[in-house]
PDB file of C-alpha atoms in Angstrom:
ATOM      1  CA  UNK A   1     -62.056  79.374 106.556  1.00 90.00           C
ATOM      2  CA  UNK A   2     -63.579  77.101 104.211  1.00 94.00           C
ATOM      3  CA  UNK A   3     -65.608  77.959 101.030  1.00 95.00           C
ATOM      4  CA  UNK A   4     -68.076  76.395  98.241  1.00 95.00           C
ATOM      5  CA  UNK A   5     -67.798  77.642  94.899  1.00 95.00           C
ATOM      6  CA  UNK A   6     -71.097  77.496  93.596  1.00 93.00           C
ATOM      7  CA  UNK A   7     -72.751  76.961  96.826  1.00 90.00           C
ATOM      8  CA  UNK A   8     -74.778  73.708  94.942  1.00 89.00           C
ATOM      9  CA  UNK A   9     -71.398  71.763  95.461  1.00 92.00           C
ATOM     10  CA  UNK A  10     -72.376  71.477  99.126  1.00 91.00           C
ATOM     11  CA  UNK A  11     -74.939  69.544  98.018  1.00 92.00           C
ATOM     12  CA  UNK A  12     -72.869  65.789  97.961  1.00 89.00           C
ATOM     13  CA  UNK A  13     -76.314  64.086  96.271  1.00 88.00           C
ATOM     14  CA  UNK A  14     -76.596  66.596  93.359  1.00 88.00           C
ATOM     15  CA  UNK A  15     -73.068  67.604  92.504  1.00 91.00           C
ATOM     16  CA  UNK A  16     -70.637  64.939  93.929  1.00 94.00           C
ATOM     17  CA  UNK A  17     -67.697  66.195  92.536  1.00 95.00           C
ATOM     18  CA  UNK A  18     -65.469  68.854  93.052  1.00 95.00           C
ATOM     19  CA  UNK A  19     -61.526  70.261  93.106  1.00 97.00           C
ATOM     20  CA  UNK A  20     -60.410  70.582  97.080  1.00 97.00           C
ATOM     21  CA  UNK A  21     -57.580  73.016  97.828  1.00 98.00           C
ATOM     22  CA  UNK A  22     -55.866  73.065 101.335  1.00 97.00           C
ATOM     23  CA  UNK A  23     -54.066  75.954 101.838  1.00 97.00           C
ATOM     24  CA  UNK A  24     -51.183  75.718 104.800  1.00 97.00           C
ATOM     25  CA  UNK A  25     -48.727  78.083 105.880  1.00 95.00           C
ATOM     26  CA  UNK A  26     -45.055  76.932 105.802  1.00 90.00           C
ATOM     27  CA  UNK A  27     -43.308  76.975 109.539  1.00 86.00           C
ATOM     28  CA  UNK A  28     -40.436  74.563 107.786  1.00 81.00           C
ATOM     29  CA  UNK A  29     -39.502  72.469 105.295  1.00 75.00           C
ATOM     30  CA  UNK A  30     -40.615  69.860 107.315  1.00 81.00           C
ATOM     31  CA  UNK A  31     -43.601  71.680 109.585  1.00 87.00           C
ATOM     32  CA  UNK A  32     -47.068  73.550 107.983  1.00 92.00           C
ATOM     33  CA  UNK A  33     -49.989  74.595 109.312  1.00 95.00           C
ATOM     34  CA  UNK A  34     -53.361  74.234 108.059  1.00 96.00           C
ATOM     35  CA  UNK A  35     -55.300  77.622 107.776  1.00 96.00           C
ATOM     36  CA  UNK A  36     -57.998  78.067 104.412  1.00 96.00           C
ATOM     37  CA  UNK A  37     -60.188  75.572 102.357  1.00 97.00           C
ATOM     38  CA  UNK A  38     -61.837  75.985  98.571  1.00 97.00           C
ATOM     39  CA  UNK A  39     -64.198  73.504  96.835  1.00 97.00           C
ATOM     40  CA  UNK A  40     -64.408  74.616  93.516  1.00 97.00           C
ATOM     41  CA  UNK A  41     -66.074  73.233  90.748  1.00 96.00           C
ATOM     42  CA  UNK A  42     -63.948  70.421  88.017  1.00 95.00           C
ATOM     43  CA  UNK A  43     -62.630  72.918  85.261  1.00 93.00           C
ATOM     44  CA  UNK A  44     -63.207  72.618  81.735  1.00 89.00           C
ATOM     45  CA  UNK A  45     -59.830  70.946  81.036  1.00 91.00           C
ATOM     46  CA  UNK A  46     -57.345  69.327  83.832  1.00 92.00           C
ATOM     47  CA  UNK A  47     -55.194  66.100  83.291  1.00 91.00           C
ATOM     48  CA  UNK A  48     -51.967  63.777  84.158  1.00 88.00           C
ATOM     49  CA  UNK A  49     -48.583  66.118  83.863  1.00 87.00           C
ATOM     50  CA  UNK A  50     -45.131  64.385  82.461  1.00 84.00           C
ATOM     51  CA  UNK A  51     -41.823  64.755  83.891  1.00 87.00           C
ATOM     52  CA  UNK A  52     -39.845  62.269  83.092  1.00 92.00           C
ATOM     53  CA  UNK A  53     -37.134  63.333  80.627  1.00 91.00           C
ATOM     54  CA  UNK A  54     -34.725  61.338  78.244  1.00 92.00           C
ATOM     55  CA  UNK A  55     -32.273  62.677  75.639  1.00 91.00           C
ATOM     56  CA  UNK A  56     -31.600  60.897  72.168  1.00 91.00           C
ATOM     57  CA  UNK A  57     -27.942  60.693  71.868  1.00 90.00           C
ATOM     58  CA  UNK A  58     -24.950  58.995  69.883  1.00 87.00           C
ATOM     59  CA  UNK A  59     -22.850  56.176  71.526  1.00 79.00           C
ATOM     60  CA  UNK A  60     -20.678  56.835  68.251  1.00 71.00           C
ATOM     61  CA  UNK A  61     -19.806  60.363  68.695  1.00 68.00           C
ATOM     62  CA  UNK A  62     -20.052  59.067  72.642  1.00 62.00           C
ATOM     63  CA  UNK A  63     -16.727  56.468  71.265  1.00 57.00           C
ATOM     64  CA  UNK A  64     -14.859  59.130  69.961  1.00 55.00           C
ATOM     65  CA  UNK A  65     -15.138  61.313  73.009  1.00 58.00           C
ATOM     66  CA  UNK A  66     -14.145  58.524  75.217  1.00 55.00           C
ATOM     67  CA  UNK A  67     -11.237  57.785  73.268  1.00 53.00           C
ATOM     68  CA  UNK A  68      -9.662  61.571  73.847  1.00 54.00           C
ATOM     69  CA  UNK A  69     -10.450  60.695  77.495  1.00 59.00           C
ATOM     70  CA  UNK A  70      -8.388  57.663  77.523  1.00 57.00           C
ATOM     71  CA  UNK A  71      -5.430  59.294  75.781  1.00 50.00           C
ATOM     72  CA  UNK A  72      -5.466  62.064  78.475  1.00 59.00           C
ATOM     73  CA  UNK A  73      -5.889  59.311  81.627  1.00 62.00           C
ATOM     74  CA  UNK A  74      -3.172  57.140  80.097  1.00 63.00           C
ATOM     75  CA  UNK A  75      -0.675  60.557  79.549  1.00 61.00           C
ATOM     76  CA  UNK A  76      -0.508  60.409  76.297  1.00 54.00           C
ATOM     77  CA  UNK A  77       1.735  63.756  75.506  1.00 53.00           C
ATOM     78  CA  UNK A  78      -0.363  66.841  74.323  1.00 53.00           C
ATOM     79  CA  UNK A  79       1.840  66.731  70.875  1.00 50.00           C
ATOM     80  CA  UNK A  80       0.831  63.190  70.336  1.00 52.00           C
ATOM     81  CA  UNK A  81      -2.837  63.824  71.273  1.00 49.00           C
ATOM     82  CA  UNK A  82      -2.631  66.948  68.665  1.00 53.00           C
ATOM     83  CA  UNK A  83      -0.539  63.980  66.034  1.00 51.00           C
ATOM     84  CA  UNK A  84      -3.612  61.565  66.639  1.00 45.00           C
ATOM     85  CA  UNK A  85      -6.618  63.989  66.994  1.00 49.00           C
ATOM     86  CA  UNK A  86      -4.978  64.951  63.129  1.00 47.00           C
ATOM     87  CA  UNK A  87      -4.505  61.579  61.591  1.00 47.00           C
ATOM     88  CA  UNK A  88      -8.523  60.678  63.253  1.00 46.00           C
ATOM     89  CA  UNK A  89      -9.666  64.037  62.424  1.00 47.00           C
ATOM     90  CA  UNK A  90      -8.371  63.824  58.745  1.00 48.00           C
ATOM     91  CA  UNK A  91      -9.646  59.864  59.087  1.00 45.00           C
ATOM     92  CA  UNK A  92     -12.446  60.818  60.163  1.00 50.00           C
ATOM     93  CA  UNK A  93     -13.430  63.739  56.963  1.00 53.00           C
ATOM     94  CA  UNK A  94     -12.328  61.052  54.414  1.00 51.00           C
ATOM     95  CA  UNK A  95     -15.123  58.606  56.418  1.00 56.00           C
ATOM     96  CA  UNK A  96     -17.512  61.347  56.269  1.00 64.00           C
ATOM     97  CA  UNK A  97     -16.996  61.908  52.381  1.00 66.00           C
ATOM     98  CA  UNK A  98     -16.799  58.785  51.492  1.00 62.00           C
ATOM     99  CA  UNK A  99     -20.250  57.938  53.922  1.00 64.00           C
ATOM    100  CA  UNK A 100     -22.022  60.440  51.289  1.00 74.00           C
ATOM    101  CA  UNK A 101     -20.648  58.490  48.164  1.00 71.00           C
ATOM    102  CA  UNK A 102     -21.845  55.192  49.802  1.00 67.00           C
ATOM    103  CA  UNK A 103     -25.343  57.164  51.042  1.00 75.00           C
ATOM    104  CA  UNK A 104     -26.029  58.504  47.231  1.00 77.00           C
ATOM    105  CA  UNK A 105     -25.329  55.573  45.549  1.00 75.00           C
ATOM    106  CA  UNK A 106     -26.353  52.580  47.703  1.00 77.00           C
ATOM    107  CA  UNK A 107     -28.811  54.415  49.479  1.00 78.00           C
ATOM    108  CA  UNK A 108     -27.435  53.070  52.842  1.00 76.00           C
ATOM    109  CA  UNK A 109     -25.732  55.110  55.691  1.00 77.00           C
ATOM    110  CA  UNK A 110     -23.341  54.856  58.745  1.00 77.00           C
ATOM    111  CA  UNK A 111     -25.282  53.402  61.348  1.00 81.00           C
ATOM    112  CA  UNK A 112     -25.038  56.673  64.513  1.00 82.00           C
ATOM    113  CA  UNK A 113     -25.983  53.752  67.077  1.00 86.00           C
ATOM    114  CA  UNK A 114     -28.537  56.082  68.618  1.00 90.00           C
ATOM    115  CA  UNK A 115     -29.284  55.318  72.664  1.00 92.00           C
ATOM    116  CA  UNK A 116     -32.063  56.765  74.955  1.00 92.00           C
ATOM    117  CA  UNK A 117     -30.177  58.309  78.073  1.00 92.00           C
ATOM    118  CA  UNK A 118     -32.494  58.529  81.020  1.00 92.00           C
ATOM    119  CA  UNK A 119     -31.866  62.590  82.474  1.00 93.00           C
ATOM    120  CA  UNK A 120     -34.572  62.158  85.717  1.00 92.00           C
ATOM    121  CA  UNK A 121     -37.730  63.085  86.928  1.00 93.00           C
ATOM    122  CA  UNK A 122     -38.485  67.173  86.836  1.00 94.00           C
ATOM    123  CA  UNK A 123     -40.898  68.432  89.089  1.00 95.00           C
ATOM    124  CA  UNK A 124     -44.746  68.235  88.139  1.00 95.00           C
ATOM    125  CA  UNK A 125     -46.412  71.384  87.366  1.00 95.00           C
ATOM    126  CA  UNK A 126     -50.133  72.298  85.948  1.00 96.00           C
ATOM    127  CA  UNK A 127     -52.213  74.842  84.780  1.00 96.00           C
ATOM    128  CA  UNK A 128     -55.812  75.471  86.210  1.00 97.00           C
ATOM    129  CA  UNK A 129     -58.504  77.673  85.222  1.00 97.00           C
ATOM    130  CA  UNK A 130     -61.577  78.668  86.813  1.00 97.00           C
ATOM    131  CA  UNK A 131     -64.420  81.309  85.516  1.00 96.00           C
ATOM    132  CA  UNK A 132     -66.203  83.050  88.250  1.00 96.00           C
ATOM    133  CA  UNK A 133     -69.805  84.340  87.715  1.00 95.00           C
ATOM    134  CA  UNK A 134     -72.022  85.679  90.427  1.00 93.00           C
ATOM    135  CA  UNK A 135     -75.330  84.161  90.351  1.00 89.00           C
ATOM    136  CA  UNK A 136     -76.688  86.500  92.812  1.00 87.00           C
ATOM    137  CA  UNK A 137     -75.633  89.391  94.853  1.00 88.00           C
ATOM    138  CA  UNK A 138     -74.427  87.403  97.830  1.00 88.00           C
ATOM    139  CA  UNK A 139     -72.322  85.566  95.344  1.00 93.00           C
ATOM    140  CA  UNK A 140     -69.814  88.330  94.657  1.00 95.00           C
ATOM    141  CA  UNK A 141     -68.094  88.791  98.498  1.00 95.00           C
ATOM    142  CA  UNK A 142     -67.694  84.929  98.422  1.00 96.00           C
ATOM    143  CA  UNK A 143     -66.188  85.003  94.770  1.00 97.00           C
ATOM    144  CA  UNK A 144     -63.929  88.095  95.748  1.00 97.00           C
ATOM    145  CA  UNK A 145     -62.935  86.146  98.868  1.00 97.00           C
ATOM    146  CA  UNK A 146     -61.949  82.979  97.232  1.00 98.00           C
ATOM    147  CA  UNK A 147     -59.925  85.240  94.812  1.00 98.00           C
ATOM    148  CA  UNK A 148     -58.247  86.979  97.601  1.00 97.00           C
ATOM    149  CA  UNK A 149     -57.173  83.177  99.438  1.00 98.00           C
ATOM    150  CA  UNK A 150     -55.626  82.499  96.233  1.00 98.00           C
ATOM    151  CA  UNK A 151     -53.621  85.413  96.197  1.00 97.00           C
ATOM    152  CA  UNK A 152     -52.257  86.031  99.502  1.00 96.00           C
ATOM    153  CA  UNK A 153     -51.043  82.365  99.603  1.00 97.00           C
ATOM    154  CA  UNK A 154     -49.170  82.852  96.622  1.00 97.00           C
ATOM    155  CA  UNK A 155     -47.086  85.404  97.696  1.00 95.00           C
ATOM    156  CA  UNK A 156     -44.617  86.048 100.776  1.00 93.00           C
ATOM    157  CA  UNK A 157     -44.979  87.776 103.826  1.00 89.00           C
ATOM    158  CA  UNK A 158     -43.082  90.836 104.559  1.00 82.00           C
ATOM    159  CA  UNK A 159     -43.306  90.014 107.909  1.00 67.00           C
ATOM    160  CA  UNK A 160     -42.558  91.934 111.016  1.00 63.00           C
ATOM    161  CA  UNK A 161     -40.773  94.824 109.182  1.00 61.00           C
ATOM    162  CA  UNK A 162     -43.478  95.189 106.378  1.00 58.00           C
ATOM    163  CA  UNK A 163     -42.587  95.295 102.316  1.00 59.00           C
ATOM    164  CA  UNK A 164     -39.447  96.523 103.220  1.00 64.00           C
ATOM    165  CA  UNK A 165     -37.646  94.145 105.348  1.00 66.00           C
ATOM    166  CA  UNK A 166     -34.668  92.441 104.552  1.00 74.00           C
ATOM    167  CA  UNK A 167     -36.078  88.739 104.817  1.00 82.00           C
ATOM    168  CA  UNK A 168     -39.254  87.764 103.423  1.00 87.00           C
ATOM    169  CA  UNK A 169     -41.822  84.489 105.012  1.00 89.00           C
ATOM    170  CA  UNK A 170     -42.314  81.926 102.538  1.00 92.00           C
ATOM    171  CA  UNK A 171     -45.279  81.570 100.554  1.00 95.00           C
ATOM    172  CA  UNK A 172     -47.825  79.215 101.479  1.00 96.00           C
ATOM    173  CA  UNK A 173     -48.459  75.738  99.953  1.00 97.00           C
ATOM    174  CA  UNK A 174     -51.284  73.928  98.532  1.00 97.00           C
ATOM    175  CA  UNK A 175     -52.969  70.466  98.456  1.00 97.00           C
ATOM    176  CA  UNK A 176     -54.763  69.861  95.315  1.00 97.00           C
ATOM    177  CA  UNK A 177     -57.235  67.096  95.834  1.00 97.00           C
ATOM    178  CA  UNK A 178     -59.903  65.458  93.315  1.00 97.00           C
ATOM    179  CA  UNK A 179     -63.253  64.992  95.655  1.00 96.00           C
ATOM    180  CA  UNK A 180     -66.279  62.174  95.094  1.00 96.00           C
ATOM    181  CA  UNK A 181     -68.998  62.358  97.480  1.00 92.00           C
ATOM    182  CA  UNK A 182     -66.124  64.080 100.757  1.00 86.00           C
ATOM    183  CA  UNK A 183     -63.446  61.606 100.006  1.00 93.00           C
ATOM    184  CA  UNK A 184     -60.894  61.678  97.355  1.00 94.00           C
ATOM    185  CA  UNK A 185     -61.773  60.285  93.711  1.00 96.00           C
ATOM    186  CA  UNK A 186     -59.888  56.958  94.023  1.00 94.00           C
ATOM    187  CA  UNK A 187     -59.598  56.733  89.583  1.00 95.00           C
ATOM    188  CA  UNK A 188     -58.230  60.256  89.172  1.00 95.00           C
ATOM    189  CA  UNK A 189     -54.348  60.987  89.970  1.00 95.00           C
ATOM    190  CA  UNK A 190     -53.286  62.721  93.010  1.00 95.00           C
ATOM    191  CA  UNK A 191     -50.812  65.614  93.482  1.00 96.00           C
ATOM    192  CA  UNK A 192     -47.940  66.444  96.020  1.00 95.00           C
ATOM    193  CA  UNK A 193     -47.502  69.521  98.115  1.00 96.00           C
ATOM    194  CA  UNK A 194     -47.468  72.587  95.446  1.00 97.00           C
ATOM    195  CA  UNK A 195     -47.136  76.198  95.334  1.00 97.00           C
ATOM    196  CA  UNK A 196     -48.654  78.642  93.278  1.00 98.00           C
ATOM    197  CA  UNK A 197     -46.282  80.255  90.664  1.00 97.00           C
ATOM    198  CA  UNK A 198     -48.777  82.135  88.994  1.00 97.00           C
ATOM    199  CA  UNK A 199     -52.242  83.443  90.055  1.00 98.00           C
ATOM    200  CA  UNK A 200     -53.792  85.445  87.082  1.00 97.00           C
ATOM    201  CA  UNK A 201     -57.070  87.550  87.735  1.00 97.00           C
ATOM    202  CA  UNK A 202     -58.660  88.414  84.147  1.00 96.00           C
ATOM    203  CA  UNK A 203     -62.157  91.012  85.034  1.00 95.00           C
ATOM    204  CA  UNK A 204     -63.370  91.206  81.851  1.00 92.00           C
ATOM    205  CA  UNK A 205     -63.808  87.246  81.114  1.00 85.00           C
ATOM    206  CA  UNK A 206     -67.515  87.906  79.228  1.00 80.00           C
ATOM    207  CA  UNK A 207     -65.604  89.926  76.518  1.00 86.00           C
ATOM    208  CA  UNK A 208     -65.598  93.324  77.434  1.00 90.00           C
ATOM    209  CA  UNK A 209     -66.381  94.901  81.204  1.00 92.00           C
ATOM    210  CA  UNK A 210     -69.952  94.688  82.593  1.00 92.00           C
ATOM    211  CA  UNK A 211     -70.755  94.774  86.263  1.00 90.00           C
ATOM    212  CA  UNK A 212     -73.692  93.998  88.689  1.00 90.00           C
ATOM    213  CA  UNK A 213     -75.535  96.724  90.432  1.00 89.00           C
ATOM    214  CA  UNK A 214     -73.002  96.636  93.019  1.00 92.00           C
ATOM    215  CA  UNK A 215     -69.908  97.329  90.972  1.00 93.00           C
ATOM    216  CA  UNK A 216     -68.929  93.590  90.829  1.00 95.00           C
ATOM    217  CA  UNK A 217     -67.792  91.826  87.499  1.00 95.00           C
ATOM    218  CA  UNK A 218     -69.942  89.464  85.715  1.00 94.00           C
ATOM    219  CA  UNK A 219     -67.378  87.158  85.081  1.00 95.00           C
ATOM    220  CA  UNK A 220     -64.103  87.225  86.327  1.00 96.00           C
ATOM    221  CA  UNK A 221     -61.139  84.068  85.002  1.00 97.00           C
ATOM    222  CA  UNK A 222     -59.233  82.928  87.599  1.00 97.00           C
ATOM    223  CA  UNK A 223     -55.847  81.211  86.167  1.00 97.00           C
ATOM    224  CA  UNK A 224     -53.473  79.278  88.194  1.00 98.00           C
ATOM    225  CA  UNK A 225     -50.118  77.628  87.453  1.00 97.00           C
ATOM    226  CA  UNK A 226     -48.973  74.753  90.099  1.00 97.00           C
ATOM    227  CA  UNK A 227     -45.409  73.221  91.241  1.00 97.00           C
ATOM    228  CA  UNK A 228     -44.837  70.485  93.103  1.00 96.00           C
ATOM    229  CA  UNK A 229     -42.239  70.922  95.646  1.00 95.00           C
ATOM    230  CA  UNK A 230     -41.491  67.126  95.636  1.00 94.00           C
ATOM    231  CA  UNK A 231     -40.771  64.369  92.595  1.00 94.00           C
ATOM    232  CA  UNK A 232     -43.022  61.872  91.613  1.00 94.00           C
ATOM    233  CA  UNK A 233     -41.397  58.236  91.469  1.00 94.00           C
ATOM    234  CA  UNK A 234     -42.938  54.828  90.604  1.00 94.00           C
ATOM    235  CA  UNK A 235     -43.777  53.769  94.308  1.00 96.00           C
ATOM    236  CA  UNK A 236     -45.935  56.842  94.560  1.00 95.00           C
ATOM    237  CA  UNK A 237     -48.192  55.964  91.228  1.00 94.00           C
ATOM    238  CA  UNK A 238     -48.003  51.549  92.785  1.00 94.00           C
ATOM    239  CA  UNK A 239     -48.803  53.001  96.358  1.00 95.00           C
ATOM    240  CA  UNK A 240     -50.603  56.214  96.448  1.00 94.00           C
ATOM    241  CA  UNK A 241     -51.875  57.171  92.760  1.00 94.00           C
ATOM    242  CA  UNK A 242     -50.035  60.159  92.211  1.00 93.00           C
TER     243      UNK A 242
END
């Protein structure tokens, strides 16, 4: 099945643009299937997520730990260790007091030789959301459709036994593509393979509830949270934008 939310985006001349989700069922880590399609329009806000993560820490205090390790890779006897860790340890409060003389009066204080250690790369994840208003009646069985695509792909299947088995199916996964005129937007990032950790349904977006004639809300919010399932690395930005 593939959808067009609003129905003008099938229109490539007049509204080129538009958000491209490929929804595929899992068969294996390595194996998926192809099975729903949703153009919707750009949202409000969308942008680049960060991943990469460092820590700020001390090669000082990094010294002093390294210097216990030596003791205990060299033997050193655990009454010595407890002699030394004293005579450093009582060293080491005179250097400290004496730091915050030197700090007070000269103004000037122990260098902590501060170094960036590179952690790695989390896994990407981003936040989309999408308000829904019918602008006529056929409008709402396409909106609550969409809506419903979202959802069931989101979750597991009970499979076989129901809600009650013992093993669940794996959600689906997602492709989230930036479109130009049926092809993807070559200056816009791209994404990996996601799933859907969160797919929030809000009915009263205008406020307050109000309905059509049918029973249908007049705006319904739509917000989704994304995970890639893989990391990105600087040969994926050089080769493929993502």
């Amino acid at each position: 099945m593939e959808l067009y939310y609003p129905e003008l985006l099938t229109n490539k001349e007049a509204f080129p643009a538009n958000i491209h989700f490929s929804f595929y069922k899992r068969n294996s880590t390595l194996q998926s299937t192809l099975q729903d399609q949703v153009h919707l329009y750009l949202p409000e806000q969308f942008g680049q997520p960060t991943t990469v993560t460092w820590d700020a820490v001390s090669m000082r205090d990094k010294g002093e730990a390294a210097i216990g390790t030596t003791m205990k890779a060299l033997g050193v006897s655990g009454f010595l260790q407890t002699g030394l860790g004293k005579i450093f340890g009582g060293v080491a409060d005179i250097t400290s007091a004496a730091s915050d003389f030197l700090t007070l009066g000269t103004g000037y204080t122990i260098n902590p030789y501060l170094a960036q250690i590179f952690r790695g790369v989390d896994l990407r994840s981003f936040n989309l959301v999408f308000r829904f208003t019918p602008f006529q009646l056929s409008d709402c069985d396409k909106i609550h459709e969409i809506i419903k695509i979202f959802r069931k792909w989101s979750l597991p299947a009970g499979g076989q036994w129901g809600a009650g088995a013992a093993m669940l199916e794996y959600p689906g996964e997602v492709d989230v593509r930036y479109q130009f005129m049926d092809a993807e937007n070559p200056y816009l990032h791209r994404f990996k393979r996601a799933i859907m950790t969160k797919v929030d349904i809000e009915y009263t977006g205008a406020g307050q509830w109000t309905m059509m004639r049918n029973g249908f809300p007049t705006e319904i919010v739509m917000n989704i949270s994304f995970a890639e399932i893989q990391i990105v690395v600087r040969e994926d930005v050089e080769n493929f934008n993502y």
